[in-house]
Protein backbone atom coordinates (compact mmCIF):
# COMPACT_ATOMS: atom_id res chain seq x y z
CA UNK A 1 0.00 0.00 0.00
CA UNK A 2 1.30 3.44 -0.80
CA UNK A 3 0.65 6.55 1.24
CA UNK A 4 0.87 10.14 0.17
CA UNK A 5 3.15 12.68 1.83
CA UNK A 6 2.30 12.97 5.53
CA UNK A 7 -0.07 9.97 5.43
CA UNK A 8 0.33 6.80 7.45
CA UNK A 9 -1.61 3.74 8.51
CA UNK A 10 -0.45 4.28 12.09
CA UNK A 11 1.52 1.03 12.24
CA UNK A 12 4.80 2.80 13.03
CA UNK A 13 3.28 4.64 15.98
CA UNK A 14 1.44 1.59 17.29
CA UNK A 15 4.43 -0.72 16.88
CA UNK A 16 6.68 1.76 18.67
CA UNK A 17 4.30 1.83 21.65
CA UNK A 18 3.99 -1.96 21.75
CA UNK A 19 7.72 -2.51 21.31
CA UNK A 20 8.57 -0.02 24.06
CA UNK A 21 5.95 -1.35 26.49
CA UNK A 22 7.20 0.82 29.35
CA UNK A 23 4.93 2.52 31.85
CA UNK A 24 6.32 5.85 30.64
CA UNK A 25 5.40 5.17 27.00
CA UNK A 26 1.94 3.86 27.87
CA UNK A 27 1.25 6.80 30.19
CA UNK A 28 2.42 9.32 27.60
CA UNK A 29 0.10 7.79 25.00
CA UNK A 30 -2.84 7.60 27.41
CA UNK A 31 -2.28 11.17 28.57
CA UNK A 32 -2.22 12.39 24.98
CA UNK A 33 -5.39 10.44 24.16
CA UNK A 34 -7.37 11.23 27.34
CA UNK A 35 -6.01 14.72 27.96
CA UNK A 36 -5.14 14.28 31.64
CA UNK A 37 -2.31 12.81 33.73
CA UNK A 38 -2.14 9.04 34.25
CA UNK A 39 -0.71 7.49 37.42
CA UNK A 40 2.60 5.93 36.37
CA UNK A 41 2.86 3.83 39.52
CA UNK A 42 -0.53 2.24 38.81
CA UNK A 43 0.38 1.53 35.17
CA UNK A 44 3.73 0.05 36.24
CA UNK A 45 1.91 -2.18 38.75
CA UNK A 46 -0.39 -3.50 36.01
CA UNK A 47 2.51 -4.11 33.64
CA UNK A 48 4.34 -6.00 36.40
CA UNK A 49 1.31 -8.24 37.00
CA UNK A 50 0.83 -6.98 40.55
CA UNK A 51 -2.57 -8.12 41.85
CA UNK A 52 -5.22 -5.51 41.19
CA UNK A 53 -6.19 -3.59 44.31
CA UNK A 54 -8.25 -0.60 45.38
CA UNK A 55 -5.33 1.84 45.09
CA UNK A 56 -4.46 0.83 41.53
CA UNK A 57 -8.06 0.94 40.31
CA UNK A 58 -8.72 4.24 42.09
CA UNK A 59 -5.54 5.79 40.70
CA UNK A 60 -6.57 4.96 37.15
CA UNK A 61 -10.31 5.62 37.46
CA UNK A 62 -11.69 6.94 40.75
CA UNK A 63 -15.26 6.34 39.51
CA UNK A 64 -14.73 2.68 38.55
CA UNK A 65 -16.89 0.07 40.24
CA UNK A 66 -14.29 -2.01 42.09
CA UNK A 67 -16.24 -5.27 42.04
CA UNK A 68 -17.01 -5.00 38.32
CA UNK A 69 -13.38 -4.14 37.57
CA UNK A 70 -12.18 -7.08 39.68
CA UNK A 71 -14.58 -9.45 37.89
CA UNK A 72 -13.35 -8.24 34.50
CA UNK A 73 -9.74 -8.67 35.59
CA UNK A 74 -10.44 -12.22 36.75
CA UNK A 75 -12.11 -12.99 33.41
CA UNK A 76 -8.83 -12.00 31.75
CA UNK A 77 -6.92 -14.16 34.27
CA UNK A 78 -5.36 -11.04 35.81
CA UNK A 79 -4.63 -11.46 39.53
CA UNK A 80 -6.86 -9.61 41.99
CA UNK A 81 -5.98 -8.95 45.62
CA UNK A 82 -8.22 -10.59 48.22
CA UNK A 83 -10.74 -8.50 50.16
CA UNK A 84 -8.94 -8.38 53.54
CA UNK A 85 -7.19 -5.06 54.20
CA UNK A 86 -9.81 -3.23 52.12
CA UNK A 87 -8.73 -4.55 48.76
CA UNK A 88 -10.98 -5.22 45.79
CA UNK A 89 -13.40 -8.00 45.01
CA UNK A 90 -13.96 -11.28 46.70
CA UNK A 91 -11.37 -13.92 47.42
CA UNK A 92 -9.13 -14.87 44.52
XYZ file of N, CA, C and O in Angstrom:
368
model
N 0.844 -1.159 0.000
C 0.000 0.000 0.000
C 0.896 1.230 0.000
O 1.882 1.289 0.720
N 0.531 2.209 -0.742
C 1.304 3.441 -0.798
C 0.524 4.568 -0.136
O -0.689 4.650 -0.269
N 1.251 5.404 0.567
C 0.646 6.545 1.240
C 1.228 7.812 0.657
O 2.400 7.868 0.288
N 0.416 8.844 0.638
C 0.870 10.138 0.166
C 1.731 10.812 1.219
O 1.857 10.336 2.350
N 2.328 11.930 0.881
C 3.155 12.681 1.830
C 2.366 13.011 3.101
O 1.236 13.500 3.026
N 2.929 12.696 4.242
C 2.299 12.972 5.526
C 1.213 11.989 5.922
O 0.610 12.128 6.977
N 0.940 10.978 5.101
C -0.069 9.973 5.431
C 0.590 8.739 6.025
O 1.746 8.448 5.755
N -0.183 8.005 6.811
C 0.329 6.797 7.455
C -0.846 5.917 7.851
O -1.955 6.402 8.045
N -0.570 4.629 8.000
C -1.611 3.736 8.507
C -1.547 3.627 10.028
O -2.338 2.933 10.639
N -0.581 4.288 10.639
C -0.452 4.277 12.095
C 0.361 3.120 12.627
O 0.614 3.032 13.827
N 0.799 2.215 11.771
C 1.524 1.027 12.237
C 2.830 1.402 12.934
O 3.193 0.787 13.931
N 3.530 2.397 12.414
C 4.796 2.800 13.034
C 4.592 3.287 14.450
O 5.301 2.893 15.379
N 3.576 4.118 14.644
C 3.277 4.642 15.977
C 2.847 3.520 16.907
O 3.326 3.400 18.032
N 1.946 2.666 16.445
C 1.444 1.589 17.287
C 2.544 0.587 17.611
O 2.694 0.163 18.755
N 3.343 0.220 16.627
C 4.425 -0.723 16.876
C 5.427 -0.155 17.871
O 5.894 -0.865 18.752
N 5.724 1.133 17.739
C 6.678 1.761 18.667
C 6.171 1.676 20.099
O 6.925 1.355 21.023
N 4.879 1.915 20.309
C 4.298 1.832 21.649
C 4.345 0.399 22.169
O 4.746 0.149 23.304
N 3.976 -0.556 21.326
C 3.988 -1.960 21.748
C 5.400 -2.463 22.002
O 5.636 -3.214 22.945
N 6.338 -2.061 21.160
C 7.723 -2.513 21.313
C 8.356 -1.911 22.557
O 9.143 -2.561 23.237
N 8.016 -0.663 22.866
C 8.570 -0.017 24.058
C 7.968 -0.673 25.294
O 8.681 -1.196 26.145
N 6.655 -0.664 25.408
C 5.953 -1.346 26.492
C 6.212 -0.825 27.889
O 5.782 -1.428 28.859
N 6.899 0.297 28.018
C 7.199 0.823 29.347
C 6.004 1.601 29.895
O 5.145 2.073 29.153
N 5.971 1.733 31.216
C 4.926 2.522 31.853
C 4.974 3.957 31.337
O 3.936 4.575 31.116
N 6.171 4.482 31.135
C 6.319 5.851 30.635
C 5.679 6.009 29.271
O 4.943 6.963 29.021
N 5.947 5.082 28.354
C 5.399 5.171 27.002
C 3.880 5.022 27.018
O 3.167 5.766 26.337
N 3.377 4.083 27.798
C 1.935 3.861 27.866
C 1.242 5.062 28.495
O 0.197 5.514 28.012
N 1.833 5.616 29.552
C 1.248 6.799 30.190
C 1.251 7.994 29.240
O 0.264 8.726 29.159
N 2.346 8.196 28.538
C 2.423 9.321 27.599
C 1.340 9.199 26.539
O 0.661 10.182 26.202
N 1.134 8.000 26.012
C 0.102 7.787 25.002
C -1.289 8.002 25.594
O -2.134 8.670 24.996
N -1.536 7.454 26.767
C -2.843 7.597 27.412
C -3.125 9.055 27.766
O -4.244 9.539 27.606
N -2.102 9.766 28.227
C -2.280 11.174 28.572
C -2.595 12.005 27.335
O -3.443 12.901 27.372
N -1.948 11.686 26.236
C -2.224 12.390 24.983
C -3.656 12.097 24.527
O -4.385 13.002 24.128
N -4.055 10.852 24.608
C -5.389 10.436 24.163
C -6.490 10.993 25.064
O -7.489 11.526 24.590
N -6.317 10.854 26.401
C -7.372 11.235 27.336
C -7.296 12.696 27.785
O -8.250 13.217 28.345
N -6.139 13.311 27.611
C -6.005 14.722 27.956
C -5.843 15.024 29.433
O -6.102 16.140 29.872
N -5.411 14.030 30.215
C -5.143 14.276 31.639
C -4.054 13.324 32.114
O -3.808 12.290 31.486
N -3.397 13.655 33.232
C -2.309 12.808 33.734
C -2.787 11.398 34.093
O -3.926 11.204 34.507
N -1.873 10.436 33.915
C -2.142 9.040 34.253
C -1.117 8.617 35.309
O 0.069 8.938 35.197
N -1.573 7.919 36.319
C -0.706 7.494 37.424
C 0.297 6.442 36.953
O -0.079 5.299 36.671
N 1.562 6.829 36.865
C 2.605 5.929 36.371
C 2.820 4.726 37.278
O 3.094 3.631 36.819
N 2.679 4.933 38.583
C 2.863 3.826 39.525
C 1.786 2.757 39.315
O 2.073 1.561 39.351
N 0.557 3.188 39.049
C -0.531 2.238 38.814
C -0.310 1.485 37.508
O -0.492 0.265 37.451
N 0.110 2.187 36.454
C 0.378 1.530 35.172
C 1.533 0.543 35.329
O 1.465 -0.586 34.846
N 2.582 0.943 36.023
C 3.730 0.050 36.242
C 3.304 -1.197 37.014
O 3.762 -2.305 36.722
N 2.401 -1.035 37.987
C 1.908 -2.183 38.754
C 1.158 -3.160 37.848
O 1.346 -4.373 37.940
N 0.334 -2.629 36.944
C -0.393 -3.498 36.014
C 0.566 -4.219 35.077
O 0.429 -5.423 34.841
N 1.539 -3.498 34.558
C 2.507 -4.114 33.643
C 3.325 -5.199 34.336
O 3.731 -6.171 33.710
N 3.561 -5.027 35.632
C 4.340 -6.000 36.397
C 3.496 -7.200 36.829
O 4.027 -8.171 37.376
N 2.174 -7.128 36.597
C 1.308 -8.239 36.997
C 0.975 -8.237 38.479
O 0.532 -9.246 39.019
N 1.163 -7.098 39.134
C 0.834 -6.982 40.550
C -0.672 -7.147 40.717
O -1.443 -6.582 39.944
N -1.124 -7.941 41.683
C -2.565 -8.124 41.852
C -3.303 -6.785 41.945
O -2.862 -5.854 42.621
N -4.401 -6.714 41.242
C -5.218 -5.510 41.192
C -5.773 -5.213 42.574
O -6.298 -6.093 43.245
N -5.659 -3.969 43.014
C -6.191 -3.588 44.312
C -6.887 -2.235 44.212
O -6.916 -1.599 43.166
N -7.472 -1.831 45.317
C -8.248 -0.595 45.384
C -7.412 0.612 44.972
O -7.884 1.488 44.254
N -6.166 0.694 45.414
C -5.329 1.842 45.094
C -5.075 1.943 43.597
O -5.180 3.007 43.002
N -4.762 0.820 42.966
C -4.462 0.834 41.529
C -5.693 1.227 40.725
O -5.623 2.090 39.850
N -6.835 0.607 41.029
C -8.060 0.939 40.311
C -8.420 2.408 40.531
O -8.713 3.137 39.583
N -8.378 2.854 41.773
C -8.719 4.243 42.086
C -7.782 5.247 41.450
O -8.204 6.334 41.050
N -6.515 4.880 41.323
C -5.542 5.789 40.703
C -5.817 5.953 39.217
O -5.582 7.019 38.640
N -6.310 4.903 38.591
C -6.574 4.965 37.150
C -7.981 5.468 36.830
O -8.185 6.124 35.808
N -8.946 5.146 37.675
C -10.312 5.621 37.459
C -11.045 5.662 38.792
O -11.596 4.647 39.236
N -11.061 6.829 39.429
C -11.695 6.941 40.749
C -13.188 6.608 40.747
O -13.751 6.317 41.795
N -13.828 6.621 39.580
C -15.262 6.341 39.515
C -15.563 4.880 39.169
O -16.727 4.491 39.109
N -14.519 4.080 38.951
C -14.729 2.680 38.554
C -15.385 1.886 39.671
O -15.083 2.068 40.849
N -16.279 0.996 39.298
C -16.887 0.070 40.240
C -15.848 -1.019 40.519
O -15.471 -1.771 39.616
N -15.386 -1.098 41.749
C -14.288 -2.006 42.090
C -14.638 -3.471 41.870
O -13.819 -4.243 41.377
N -15.857 -3.869 42.222
C -16.242 -5.269 42.045
C -16.340 -5.639 40.566
O -15.899 -6.716 40.156
N -16.904 -4.747 39.759
C -17.010 -4.997 38.320
C -15.612 -5.070 37.702
O -15.313 -5.961 36.900
N -14.745 -4.146 38.092
C -13.375 -4.143 37.571
C -12.646 -5.417 37.964
O -11.953 -6.024 37.153
N -12.821 -5.845 39.214
C -12.176 -7.081 39.677
C -12.698 -8.288 38.907
O -11.925 -9.167 38.509
N -14.001 -8.336 38.668
C -14.579 -9.447 37.894
C -14.020 -9.475 36.473
O -13.697 -10.541 35.948
N -13.915 -8.310 35.858
C -13.353 -8.243 34.498
C -11.894 -8.688 34.490
O -11.456 -9.392 33.585
N -11.153 -8.271 35.501
C -9.741 -8.668 35.591
C -9.631 -10.186 35.728
O -8.804 -10.818 35.064
N -10.456 -10.763 36.574
C -10.436 -12.221 36.750
C -10.775 -12.941 35.447
O -10.193 -13.974 35.135
N -11.733 -12.398 34.692
C -12.110 -12.988 33.407
C -10.909 -13.044 32.467
O -10.762 -13.976 31.682
N -10.041 -12.054 32.572
C -8.826 -11.995 31.748
C -7.656 -12.726 32.396
O -6.525 -12.634 31.940
N -7.937 -13.434 33.496
C -6.918 -14.157 34.269
C -5.868 -13.226 34.865
O -4.726 -13.620 35.101
N -6.262 -11.969 35.134
C -5.357 -11.037 35.807
C -5.559 -11.208 37.305
O -6.695 -11.314 37.770
N -4.481 -11.247 38.085
C -4.631 -11.457 39.528
C -5.313 -10.282 40.228
O -5.095 -9.131 39.881
N -6.139 -10.611 41.212
C -6.864 -9.612 41.993
C -6.583 -9.873 43.458
O -6.663 -11.013 43.919
N -6.253 -8.813 44.194
C -5.977 -8.949 45.620
C -7.250 -9.364 46.351
O -8.357 -8.995 45.956
N -7.086 -10.141 47.413
C -8.222 -10.591 48.219
C -8.806 -9.426 49.013
O -8.150 -8.405 49.210
N -10.022 -9.570 49.475
C -10.737 -8.502 50.156
C -10.119 -8.051 51.485
O -10.206 -6.871 51.807
N -9.498 -8.882 52.277
C -8.937 -8.381 53.542
C -8.039 -7.168 53.293
O -7.452 -7.018 52.245
N -7.968 -6.302 54.279
C -7.190 -5.057 54.200
C -7.822 -4.061 53.220
O -7.138 -3.186 52.705
N -9.108 -4.198 52.947
C -9.806 -3.227 52.124
C -9.491 -3.298 50.647
O -9.655 -2.329 49.947
N -9.047 -4.436 50.172
C -8.727 -4.549 48.758
C -9.945 -5.000 47.980
O -10.970 -5.333 48.528
N -9.829 -5.021 46.660
C -10.983 -5.223 45.787
C -11.505 -6.642 45.710
O -10.750 -7.574 45.849
N -12.782 -6.738 45.359
C -13.395 -7.995 45.007
C -13.433 -9.029 46.116
O -13.035 -8.774 47.231
N -13.911 -10.176 45.758
C -13.955 -11.283 46.702
C -12.622 -12.005 46.729
O -11.646 -11.551 46.180
N -12.602 -13.143 47.354
C -11.369 -13.925 47.423
C -10.941 -14.364 46.033
O -11.780 -14.606 45.170
N -9.665 -14.465 45.830
C -9.126 -14.868 44.524
C -9.172 -16.366 44.409
O -8.898 -17.085 45.308
